Amino acid sequence: MEFQPTSSFTFVLFGGTGDLSMRKILPGLYEAHRAGMLEASGKIVAVARHADDRDGYLQWVNEHVKAHVSTNGIDENAWSSFLERIEYVKLDLGKAEDFVKLRDAVQDLPGTRVFYLATGPSLFVPICRALASVGLNENARIVLEKPLGYDLRSSNAINDAVGEIFAEGQIYRIDHYLGKEPVQNLLALRFGNALFEPLWRREWVESIQITIAEELGVEARGDFYDNTGALRDMVQNHLLQLLSIVAMEPPHSMDSDSVRDEKLRVLRALKPIDPRDISKVAVRGQYHAGVIRGTSVPAYATEPGVKTDSATETFVALKVEIENWRWAGVPFFLRTGKRLADRVAEIVVNFRAVPHSALGSSALRPGANRLVIRLQPNETIRLYCLAKKPGEGMNLSSVHLDLAFDQFFKEGQMEAYQRLLLDVIHGRLALFVRRDEQEAAWKWVEPILNEWAASGKPKPYAAGTWGPAAASAMLAQHDTCWLEEEN
């Protein structure tokens, strides 16, 4: 497979010894390097304070990154040449002279400068101001990780401060779900084929489910998570971004603003949540002790860093409506949670049953025709329909058609972070969140946040289950159920 390498670049990674850098960012850059997708002169400058020098940092990288490289394993020659790209600057964010040292380290390096802030959001503004103080904000790109703020007000405060230093076209707010291969294929299926577009509307779609479920708990992030919760951590960004991709109108082109304009229209068309109706359309839960795959796990309230009387939600299920011509009356069910029965992220499009069946009642049941887009753990797209069972009589059974891209394309799938990192280096903004998108999402979730802050505790659910029973009851009111409940 031949790739077009990037133009030259200097990639400056703040939080260079952090978990995100070790698990996602450096593995993504290594995979791009191994595939020949990075310009040979491009450099990676890691910024941290834990390692004393470059040798110490490279030892840290050797110990912590290799385990997170894809199933292709490590090519030792490629790994050695990848490490040659890496420089290191020991930096204390509280010392202005350290940013002078960073400027001196990068000023003679080639290409576009990318500053990736793999840090907590409280450091975004101080880092940006310090970069500007030494003139490193010009002709550069800045990548901001989520969460960007705690609510609309704090998000705007960060965006205002960063926007004084970097223009909107320089700011890349990352949401790695938008870089996943099946999400890209969803765009291709919808806008590259005539097959689905006539069906992709209220006349033919009964309901849509979007689920991001995790088996893991809060791990070592108890302090962070207890002040965040599932609504801020997953719904405001990942789930609403996926919703906007599913529901958007066809853009006139795939340039960055055309795509993001259409996503913004969806977010602005979300039916506002009336605080009096939140109990009907929103379910929050918190996991208690349970068993996952034969292993006992503790309750959320006993996790390190979590307050014993915490009212933070670890599960959210929502019924969402879009008030526009295409989707009026179609319920979108969003769900996310920790310590659930399985690790899965998927989009389920349930098409309406045929209006009349001469073949028996099975052709009239909901979900007989559906499209399931699996984002993780295995990335697939599967179309379900009915077919006749072999033998006597006209007996129907559900069958599926797999869109097996790996059977047609010999290239390996690109990981989400790898794709997004290359997009930053190339200057492509389409898969990154624009400020007005982010504001629209915060405005929509804020009534839920405010109501939950003023009301009682989340509903309990046992770890290893699919969340509170109320989440299933919410769907039952619409004569449907979550995909796993059908079996």
Short mmCIF file of C-alpha atoms in Angstrom, two decimals:
data_model
loop_
_atom_site.label_atom_id
_atom_site.label_comp_id
_atom_site.label_asym_id
_atom_site.label_seq_id
_atom_site.Cartn_x
_atom_site.Cartn_y
_atom_site.Cartn_z
CA MET A 1 0.00 0.00 0.00
CA GLU A 2 1.33 3.46 -0.92
CA PHE A 3 0.68 6.54 1.16
CA GLN A 4 1.17 10.22 0.52
CA PRO A 5 3.45 11.39 3.35
CA THR A 6 2.60 14.48 5.32
CA SER A 7 4.36 17.76 4.83
CA SER A 8 7.09 18.44 7.34
CA PHE A 9 6.03 19.12 10.92
CA THR A 10 7.14 19.64 14.51
CA PHE A 11 4.72 17.90 16.86
CA VAL A 12 5.00 19.22 20.46
CA LEU A 13 3.32 16.90 22.97
CA PHE A 14 2.44 18.41 26.35
CA GLY A 15 1.78 15.72 28.95
CA GLY A 16 4.41 13.60 27.24
CA THR A 17 4.58 11.00 30.05
CA GLY A 18 0.83 10.86 30.65
CA ASP A 19 -1.51 7.94 30.14
CA LEU A 20 -3.13 9.35 26.99
CA SER A 21 0.26 9.94 25.37
CA MET A 22 1.37 6.39 26.13
CA ARG A 23 -1.87 4.62 25.14
CA LYS A 24 -3.03 6.61 22.12
CA ILE A 25 -0.95 9.51 20.84
CA LEU A 26 2.53 7.99 20.56
CA PRO A 27 1.17 4.62 19.32
CA GLY A 28 -0.83 6.52 16.66
CA LEU A 29 2.23 8.46 15.55
CA TYR A 30 4.32 5.26 15.50
CA GLU A 31 1.77 3.49 13.26
CA ALA A 32 1.77 6.45 10.87
CA HIS A 33 5.57 6.41 10.87
CA ARG A 34 5.76 2.68 10.20
CA ALA A 35 3.31 3.03 7.29
CA GLY A 36 5.43 5.75 5.71
CA MET A 37 2.76 8.41 6.28
CA LEU A 38 5.02 10.89 8.08
CA GLU A 39 7.47 13.14 6.31
CA ALA A 40 11.00 11.95 7.11
CA SER A 41 12.05 15.35 8.48
CA GLY A 42 9.12 15.56 10.92
CA LYS A 43 9.99 15.76 14.61
CA ILE A 44 8.16 14.92 17.85
CA VAL A 45 9.06 17.04 20.89
CA ALA A 46 7.75 15.58 24.13
CA VAL A 47 7.22 18.00 27.01
CA ALA A 48 7.02 16.74 30.60
CA ARG A 49 8.73 17.10 33.94
CA HIS A 50 9.09 13.50 35.11
CA ALA A 51 12.05 12.49 32.94
CA ASP A 52 15.35 14.29 33.45
CA ASP A 53 16.64 14.07 29.89
CA ARG A 54 16.02 12.55 26.45
CA ASP A 55 17.54 9.18 27.37
CA GLY A 56 15.32 8.93 30.41
CA TYR A 57 12.27 9.84 28.37
CA LEU A 58 13.01 7.30 25.64
CA GLN A 59 13.39 4.64 28.33
CA TRP A 60 9.94 5.63 29.64
CA VAL A 61 8.51 5.38 26.11
CA ASN A 62 10.07 1.95 25.59
CA GLU A 63 8.49 0.72 28.82
CA HIS A 64 5.02 2.23 28.41
CA VAL A 65 4.17 2.57 24.71
CA LYS A 66 5.00 -0.79 23.16
CA ALA A 67 2.17 -2.59 24.98
CA HIS A 68 -0.37 -0.28 23.32
CA VAL A 69 0.77 -0.67 19.74
CA SER A 70 -1.71 -2.53 17.49
CA THR A 71 -1.90 -6.28 17.02
CA ASN A 72 0.62 -5.97 14.18
CA GLY A 73 3.25 -5.79 16.89
CA ILE A 74 6.49 -3.84 16.89
CA ASP A 75 8.77 -3.68 13.89
CA GLU A 76 12.07 -3.09 15.67
CA ASN A 77 13.66 -1.27 12.73
CA ALA A 78 10.66 1.03 12.41
CA TRP A 79 10.59 1.49 16.19
CA SER A 80 14.24 2.52 16.29
CA SER A 81 13.78 5.05 13.49
CA PHE A 82 10.61 6.33 15.19
CA LEU A 83 12.53 7.00 18.41
CA GLU A 84 15.04 9.00 16.40
CA ARG A 85 12.24 11.49 15.66
CA ILE A 86 11.67 12.18 19.36
CA GLU A 87 13.25 15.07 21.25
CA TYR A 88 12.51 15.94 24.86
CA VAL A 89 12.16 19.15 26.83
CA LYS A 90 11.82 19.04 30.60
CA LEU A 91 9.37 21.80 31.41
CA ASP A 92 7.72 23.23 34.51
CA LEU A 93 4.52 25.01 33.47
CA GLY A 94 4.98 27.47 36.31
CA LYS A 95 8.33 28.71 35.05
CA ALA A 96 8.29 31.22 32.19
CA GLU A 97 11.97 30.55 31.47
CA ASP A 98 11.13 26.93 30.62
CA PHE A 99 8.99 28.11 27.69
CA VAL A 100 11.96 30.09 26.45
CA LYS A 101 13.84 26.80 26.55
CA LEU A 102 11.02 25.17 24.55
CA ARG A 103 11.11 27.98 21.98
CA ASP A 104 14.84 27.54 21.57
CA ALA A 105 14.37 23.77 21.15
CA VAL A 106 11.81 24.07 18.33
CA GLN A 107 12.71 27.27 16.51
CA ASP A 108 15.07 25.55 14.07
CA LEU A 109 12.93 22.43 13.59
CA PRO A 110 11.11 22.11 10.25
CA GLY A 111 7.53 22.44 9.13
CA THR A 112 4.17 23.22 10.70
CA ARG A 113 4.11 23.36 14.49
CA VAL A 114 1.43 21.34 16.25
CA PHE A 115 0.94 21.74 20.00
CA TYR A 116 -1.01 18.82 21.47
CA LEU A 117 -2.33 19.48 24.98
CA ALA A 118 -2.74 16.00 26.49
CA THR A 119 -3.25 17.62 29.89
CA GLY A 120 -6.09 18.52 32.19
CA PRO A 121 -8.33 21.37 30.95
CA SER A 122 -7.20 23.62 33.81
CA LEU A 123 -3.82 23.83 32.06
CA PHE A 124 -5.11 24.74 28.59
CA VAL A 125 -5.19 28.49 29.11
CA PRO A 126 -1.88 28.79 31.05
CA ILE A 127 -0.08 26.76 28.36
CA CYS A 128 -1.57 28.81 25.52
CA ARG A 129 -0.65 32.09 27.22
CA ALA A 130 2.87 30.87 27.88
CA LEU A 131 3.26 29.80 24.24
CA ALA A 132 2.12 33.25 23.12
CA SER A 133 4.55 34.93 25.50
CA VAL A 134 7.46 33.43 23.57
CA GLY A 135 5.87 33.84 20.13
CA LEU A 136 5.00 30.19 19.54
CA ASN A 137 1.31 30.80 18.77
CA GLU A 138 1.89 32.09 15.24
CA ASN A 139 1.64 29.74 12.25
CA ALA A 140 0.81 26.88 14.62
CA ARG A 141 -2.04 24.50 15.45
CA ILE A 142 -3.30 23.68 18.91
CA VAL A 143 -5.06 20.42 19.83
CA LEU A 144 -7.36 20.43 22.87
CA GLU A 145 -8.47 17.19 24.52
CA LYS A 146 -11.81 16.78 26.24
CA PRO A 147 -13.33 17.70 28.60
CA LEU A 148 -13.32 21.33 27.55
CA GLY A 149 -14.91 22.85 30.61
CA TYR A 150 -17.39 21.73 33.24
CA ASP A 151 -20.44 23.52 31.83
CA LEU A 152 -21.32 26.14 29.21
CA ARG A 153 -19.85 28.99 31.24
CA SER A 154 -16.49 27.32 31.89
CA SER A 155 -16.32 26.03 28.33
CA ASN A 156 -16.86 29.54 27.01
CA ALA A 157 -14.23 30.88 29.38
CA ILE A 158 -11.64 28.44 28.02
CA ASN A 159 -12.65 29.06 24.42
CA ASP A 160 -12.57 32.83 24.93
CA ALA A 161 -9.09 32.71 26.44
CA VAL A 162 -7.68 30.31 23.86
CA GLY A 163 -9.41 32.29 21.09
CA GLU A 164 -7.48 35.42 22.10
CA ILE A 165 -4.26 33.57 21.29
CA PHE A 166 -5.18 31.20 18.46
CA ALA A 167 -7.62 31.79 15.61
CA GLU A 168 -10.54 29.35 15.30
CA GLY A 169 -8.89 27.80 12.24
CA GLN A 170 -5.86 26.94 14.38
CA ILE A 171 -7.85 25.16 17.11
CA TYR A 172 -8.49 21.40 16.88
CA ARG A 173 -10.93 20.17 19.55
CA ILE A 174 -10.54 16.42 19.35
CA ASP A 175 -13.25 13.77 19.69
CA HIS A 176 -11.67 10.44 18.83
CA TYR A 177 -15.00 8.75 18.04
CA LEU A 178 -15.22 10.88 14.90
CA GLY A 179 -11.99 9.28 13.68
CA LYS A 180 -13.22 5.69 13.92
CA GLU A 181 -13.39 3.76 10.65
CA PRO A 182 -17.09 2.78 10.90
CA VAL A 183 -18.06 6.42 11.45
CA GLN A 184 -16.17 7.30 8.27
CA ASN A 185 -17.91 4.43 6.50
CA LEU A 186 -21.27 5.69 7.73
CA LEU A 187 -20.60 8.93 5.87
CA ALA A 188 -19.58 6.92 2.80
CA LEU A 189 -22.68 4.72 2.95
CA ARG A 190 -25.04 7.65 3.37
CA PHE A 191 -23.56 10.12 0.94
CA GLY A 192 -21.84 7.87 -1.59
CA ASN A 193 -24.75 5.56 -2.39
CA ALA A 194 -28.34 5.98 -3.51
CA LEU A 195 -29.42 2.88 -1.57
CA PHE A 196 -29.83 4.30 1.96
CA GLU A 197 -30.65 7.98 1.43
CA PRO A 198 -34.35 7.46 0.48
CA LEU A 199 -34.81 5.39 3.67
CA TRP A 200 -32.85 7.69 6.00
CA ARG A 201 -35.82 9.67 7.32
CA ARG A 202 -38.88 9.57 9.55
CA GLU A 203 -41.08 7.79 6.99
CA TRP A 204 -38.91 4.66 7.15
CA VAL A 205 -36.98 4.82 10.42
CA GLU A 206 -38.76 3.70 13.60
CA SER A 207 -36.02 4.60 16.10
CA ILE A 208 -32.26 4.91 16.47
CA GLN A 209 -30.08 3.76 19.37
CA ILE A 210 -26.54 4.93 20.12
CA THR A 211 -24.69 3.07 22.87
CA ILE A 212 -21.22 3.47 24.34
CA ALA A 213 -20.85 0.88 27.09
CA GLU A 214 -17.77 0.10 29.17
CA GLU A 215 -16.91 -2.82 31.42
CA LEU A 216 -14.29 -0.79 33.24
CA GLY A 217 -15.01 1.37 36.25
CA VAL A 218 -13.33 4.68 37.02
CA GLU A 219 -9.94 2.97 37.51
CA ALA A 220 -7.45 5.52 38.89
CA ARG A 221 -9.56 8.51 37.81
CA GLY A 222 -11.89 8.64 40.80
CA ASP A 223 -11.06 12.25 41.72
CA PHE A 224 -11.63 13.44 38.16
CA TYR A 225 -14.71 11.34 37.45
CA ASP A 226 -16.53 12.20 40.68
CA ASN A 227 -16.50 15.85 39.61
CA THR A 228 -17.51 15.04 36.05
CA GLY A 229 -19.96 12.14 35.63
CA ALA A 230 -21.16 10.30 32.55
CA LEU A 231 -23.28 13.16 31.15
CA ARG A 232 -20.29 15.51 30.90
CA ASP A 233 -17.72 12.82 30.16
CA MET A 234 -19.55 11.01 27.36
CA VAL A 235 -22.89 12.52 26.34
CA GLN A 236 -22.03 16.18 25.80
CA ASN A 237 -19.26 15.23 23.40
CA HIS A 238 -19.04 11.65 22.06
CA LEU A 239 -22.73 10.71 21.95
CA LEU A 240 -24.00 14.03 20.64
CA GLN A 241 -21.28 14.07 17.99
CA LEU A 242 -22.27 10.58 16.84
CA LEU A 243 -25.91 11.66 16.84
CA SER A 244 -25.11 14.64 14.65
CA ILE A 245 -23.21 12.43 12.16
CA VAL A 246 -26.14 10.00 11.95
CA ALA A 247 -28.80 12.68 11.56
CA MET A 248 -27.07 15.40 9.51
CA GLU A 249 -28.19 16.49 6.06
CA PRO A 250 -25.89 15.78 3.09
CA PRO A 251 -23.18 18.46 2.99
CA HIS A 252 -22.46 20.08 -0.36
CA SER A 253 -18.84 18.90 -0.02
CA MET A 254 -16.60 17.21 2.56
CA ASP A 255 -14.64 20.34 3.41
CA SER A 256 -14.42 21.15 7.09
CA ASP A 257 -17.03 23.88 7.39
CA SER A 258 -19.58 22.16 5.14
CA VAL A 259 -19.56 19.05 7.36
CA ARG A 260 -19.54 20.98 10.60
CA ASP A 261 -22.31 23.33 9.45
CA GLU A 262 -24.59 20.32 8.96
CA LYS A 263 -23.69 18.83 12.35
CA LEU A 264 -24.42 22.18 13.98
CA ARG A 265 -27.89 22.27 12.40
CA VAL A 266 -28.67 18.94 14.05
CA LEU A 267 -27.45 20.09 17.47
CA ARG A 268 -29.51 23.27 17.21
CA ALA A 269 -32.57 21.25 16.20
CA LEU A 270 -32.48 19.05 19.32
CA LYS A 271 -35.76 19.39 21.18
CA PRO A 272 -35.06 21.31 24.41
CA ILE A 273 -35.46 19.31 27.59
CA ASP A 274 -38.15 20.69 29.86
CA PRO A 275 -36.93 20.25 33.48
CA ARG A 276 -40.41 18.99 34.39
CA ASP A 277 -40.04 16.12 31.90
CA ILE A 278 -36.51 15.02 32.73
CA SER A 279 -37.66 12.00 34.74
CA LYS A 280 -39.51 10.76 31.63
CA VAL A 281 -36.70 11.18 29.10
CA ALA A 282 -33.51 10.83 31.16
CA VAL A 283 -32.27 8.03 33.41
CA ARG A 284 -29.17 8.26 35.54
CA GLY A 285 -27.60 5.42 37.45
CA GLN A 286 -24.62 4.56 39.63
CA TYR A 287 -23.06 1.11 39.81
CA HIS A 288 -23.00 -0.92 42.97
CA ALA A 289 -20.85 -3.96 43.66
CA GLY A 290 -21.30 -6.82 41.23
CA VAL A 291 -19.60 -9.45 39.11
CA ILE A 292 -18.13 -8.95 35.64
CA ARG A 293 -16.88 -12.02 33.77
CA GLY A 294 -16.56 -13.95 37.00
CA THR A 295 -14.68 -11.26 38.90
CA SER A 296 -16.20 -9.32 41.79
CA VAL A 297 -15.91 -5.56 41.43
CA PRO A 298 -16.57 -2.87 44.06
CA ALA A 299 -19.29 -0.24 44.15
CA TYR A 300 -18.56 3.17 42.66
CA ALA A 301 -18.86 4.85 46.05
CA THR A 302 -15.97 2.73 47.40
CA GLU A 303 -13.60 3.46 44.52
CA PRO A 304 -10.43 5.44 45.40
CA GLY A 305 -11.00 9.18 45.14
CA VAL A 306 -14.81 8.91 45.16
CA LYS A 307 -16.91 10.45 47.95
CA THR A 308 -18.82 7.78 49.88
CA ASP A 309 -22.07 9.75 49.53
CA SER A 310 -21.45 10.63 45.88
CA ALA A 311 -24.44 11.46 43.67
CA THR A 312 -22.35 11.32 40.49
CA GLU A 313 -23.91 9.30 37.67
CA THR A 314 -21.94 6.47 36.04
CA PHE A 315 -24.82 5.64 33.66
CA VAL A 316 -27.04 7.81 31.46
CA ALA A 317 -29.87 6.89 29.10
CA LEU A 318 -31.75 9.58 27.19
CA LYS A 319 -34.62 9.88 24.77
CA VAL A 320 -33.77 12.61 22.27
CA GLU A 321 -35.90 14.19 19.53
CA ILE A 322 -34.80 16.27 16.56
CA GLU A 323 -37.24 18.96 15.51
CA ASN A 324 -36.73 19.11 11.78
CA TRP A 325 -38.45 17.82 8.64
CA ARG A 326 -36.33 14.67 8.27
CA TRP A 327 -36.54 13.37 11.84
CA ALA A 328 -39.70 14.76 13.46
CA GLY A 329 -41.26 12.10 15.67
CA VAL A 330 -38.35 9.63 15.52
CA PRO A 331 -36.93 8.87 18.99
CA PHE A 332 -33.14 8.68 19.35
CA PHE A 333 -32.09 6.69 22.41
CA LEU A 334 -28.63 7.45 23.77
CA ARG A 335 -26.94 5.31 26.42
CA THR A 336 -23.56 5.18 28.11
CA GLY A 337 -22.24 3.71 31.33
CA LYS A 338 -19.41 2.18 33.27
CA ARG A 339 -19.28 -1.35 34.73
CA LEU A 340 -21.85 -2.60 32.24
CA ALA A 341 -22.22 -6.16 30.95
CA ASP A 342 -20.00 -5.69 27.90
CA ARG A 343 -17.68 -3.23 26.19
CA VAL A 344 -19.48 -2.10 23.09
CA ALA A 345 -20.08 1.04 21.06
CA GLU A 346 -22.71 0.81 18.34
CA ILE A 347 -25.34 2.67 16.36
CA VAL A 348 -28.59 0.78 15.66
CA VAL A 349 -30.97 2.09 13.00
CA ASN A 350 -34.33 0.32 13.32
CA PHE A 351 -36.38 0.60 10.14
CA ARG A 352 -40.16 0.49 10.19
CA ALA A 353 -41.97 -2.77 9.52
CA VAL A 354 -43.70 -3.29 6.20
CA PRO A 355 -47.25 -1.85 6.21
CA HIS A 356 -48.83 -5.20 5.32
CA SER A 357 -47.45 -8.73 5.19
CA ALA A 358 -48.78 -11.67 3.25
CA LEU A 359 -45.94 -13.72 4.78
CA GLY A 360 -47.03 -13.80 8.39
CA SER A 361 -46.53 -11.69 11.50
CA SER A 362 -42.72 -12.04 11.60
CA ALA A 363 -42.46 -9.53 8.76
CA LEU A 364 -44.38 -7.01 10.86
CA ARG A 365 -42.26 -7.13 14.00
CA PRO A 366 -40.12 -4.08 14.84
CA GLY A 367 -36.46 -4.48 14.05
CA ALA A 368 -36.93 -7.00 11.27
CA ASN A 369 -34.91 -4.60 9.14
CA ARG A 370 -32.07 -2.77 10.87
CA LEU A 371 -28.59 -1.47 10.30
CA VAL A 372 -26.04 -2.04 13.10
CA ILE A 373 -22.83 -0.04 12.97
CA ARG A 374 -20.39 -1.47 15.51
CA LEU A 375 -17.61 0.90 16.57
CA GLN A 376 -15.96 -1.29 19.20
CA PRO A 377 -14.59 -3.74 20.09
CA ASN A 378 -14.75 -5.07 16.52
CA GLU A 379 -15.56 -2.53 13.81
CA THR A 380 -18.29 -3.83 11.50
CA ILE A 381 -21.44 -2.77 9.69
CA ARG A 382 -24.25 -5.32 9.49
CA LEU A 383 -27.61 -5.09 7.68
CA TYR A 384 -30.40 -7.31 9.04
CA CYS A 385 -33.34 -8.45 6.94
CA LEU A 386 -35.75 -11.39 6.63
CA ALA A 387 -35.29 -14.44 4.41
CA LYS A 388 -37.15 -17.70 3.94
CA LYS A 389 -35.95 -20.66 5.96
CA PRO A 390 -35.04 -23.72 3.87
CA GLY A 391 -37.76 -26.36 3.73
CA GLU A 392 -41.50 -26.55 3.45
CA GLY A 393 -43.69 -23.53 3.96
CA MET A 394 -42.99 -19.80 3.93
CA ASN A 395 -41.25 -19.42 7.27
CA LEU A 396 -39.12 -16.33 7.70
CA SER A 397 -35.96 -15.94 9.69
CA SER A 398 -33.64 -13.02 10.40
CA VAL A 399 -30.40 -13.04 8.41
CA HIS A 400 -27.68 -10.46 8.06
CA LEU A 401 -25.39 -9.09 5.42
CA ASP A 402 -21.93 -8.16 6.64
CA LEU A 403 -20.23 -5.21 5.05
CA ALA A 404 -16.84 -6.88 5.37
CA PHE A 405 -14.48 -4.14 4.27
CA ASP A 406 -11.43 -6.21 5.13
CA GLN A 407 -12.46 -8.70 2.43
CA PHE A 408 -12.38 -5.97 -0.22
CA PHE A 409 -9.55 -3.80 1.03
CA LYS A 410 -6.23 -5.35 1.92
CA GLU A 411 -5.07 -2.28 3.83
CA GLY A 412 -5.37 -2.53 7.58
CA GLN A 413 -7.84 -0.24 9.29
CA MET A 414 -6.45 2.99 10.66
CA GLU A 415 -6.89 3.66 14.37
CA ALA A 416 -8.92 6.74 15.27
CA TYR A 417 -6.07 8.66 16.85
CA GLN A 418 -3.76 7.87 13.93
CA ARG A 419 -6.28 9.34 11.48
CA LEU A 420 -6.92 12.44 13.60
CA LEU A 421 -3.24 13.10 14.24
CA LEU A 422 -2.57 12.99 10.50
CA ASP A 423 -5.51 15.33 9.92
CA VAL A 424 -4.01 17.84 12.36
CA ILE A 425 -0.64 17.68 10.64
CA HIS A 426 -2.32 18.08 7.24
CA GLY A 427 -4.53 20.91 8.50
CA ARG A 428 -7.87 19.13 7.96
CA LEU A 429 -10.55 20.32 10.41
CA ALA A 430 -13.64 18.36 9.30
CA LEU A 431 -13.35 15.69 12.04
CA PHE A 432 -12.76 18.21 14.82
CA VAL A 433 -15.38 20.05 16.85
CA ARG A 434 -16.00 23.71 16.09
CA ARG A 435 -16.73 26.10 18.92
CA ASP A 436 -20.35 26.71 17.96
CA GLU A 437 -20.98 22.94 17.92
CA GLN A 438 -19.59 22.68 21.42
CA GLU A 439 -21.72 25.56 22.66
CA ALA A 440 -24.88 24.05 21.19
CA ALA A 441 -24.16 20.72 22.90
CA TRP A 442 -23.55 22.36 26.28
CA LYS A 443 -26.75 24.42 25.99
CA TRP A 444 -28.77 21.27 25.37
CA VAL A 445 -27.36 19.24 28.29
CA GLU A 446 -27.33 22.04 30.86
CA PRO A 447 -31.01 21.70 31.92
CA ILE A 448 -30.34 18.02 32.70
CA LEU A 449 -27.18 18.88 34.64
CA ASN A 450 -29.00 21.53 36.64
CA GLU A 451 -32.00 19.34 37.44
CA TRP A 452 -29.84 16.42 38.53
CA ALA A 453 -27.71 18.70 40.72
CA ALA A 454 -30.86 19.81 42.53
CA SER A 455 -32.54 16.39 42.86
CA GLY A 456 -31.88 13.05 44.50
CA LYS A 457 -29.33 10.34 43.87
CA PRO A 458 -28.92 8.16 40.76
CA LYS A 459 -30.72 4.86 40.49
CA PRO A 460 -28.55 1.91 41.57
CA TYR A 461 -27.54 -0.89 39.23
CA ALA A 462 -25.37 -3.92 39.80
CA ALA A 463 -22.00 -3.94 38.07
CA GLY A 464 -22.08 -6.42 35.21
CA THR A 465 -25.66 -5.59 34.16
CA TRP A 466 -26.96 -3.19 31.51
CA GLY A 467 -27.90 -0.43 33.95
CA PRO A 468 -31.06 0.54 35.83
CA ALA A 469 -34.34 -1.09 34.82
CA ALA A 470 -35.73 2.40 34.20
CA ALA A 471 -33.61 2.62 31.03
CA SER A 472 -35.43 -0.39 29.60
CA ALA A 473 -38.81 0.92 30.76
CA MET A 474 -38.18 4.17 28.89
CA LEU A 475 -37.85 2.26 25.62
CA ALA A 476 -40.80 0.01 26.43
CA GLN A 477 -43.02 3.09 26.36
CA HIS A 478 -42.21 3.25 22.65
CA ASP A 479 -42.78 -0.49 22.05
CA THR A 480 -39.08 -1.16 21.56
CA CYS A 481 -36.08 -2.37 23.55
CA TRP A 482 -32.30 -2.16 23.59
CA LEU A 483 -30.66 -4.41 21.04
CA GLU A 484 -29.24 -6.92 23.54
CA GLU A 485 -32.66 -7.37 25.18
CA GLU A 486 -34.20 -8.89 22.07
CA ASN A 487 -32.33 -12.13 22.71
#
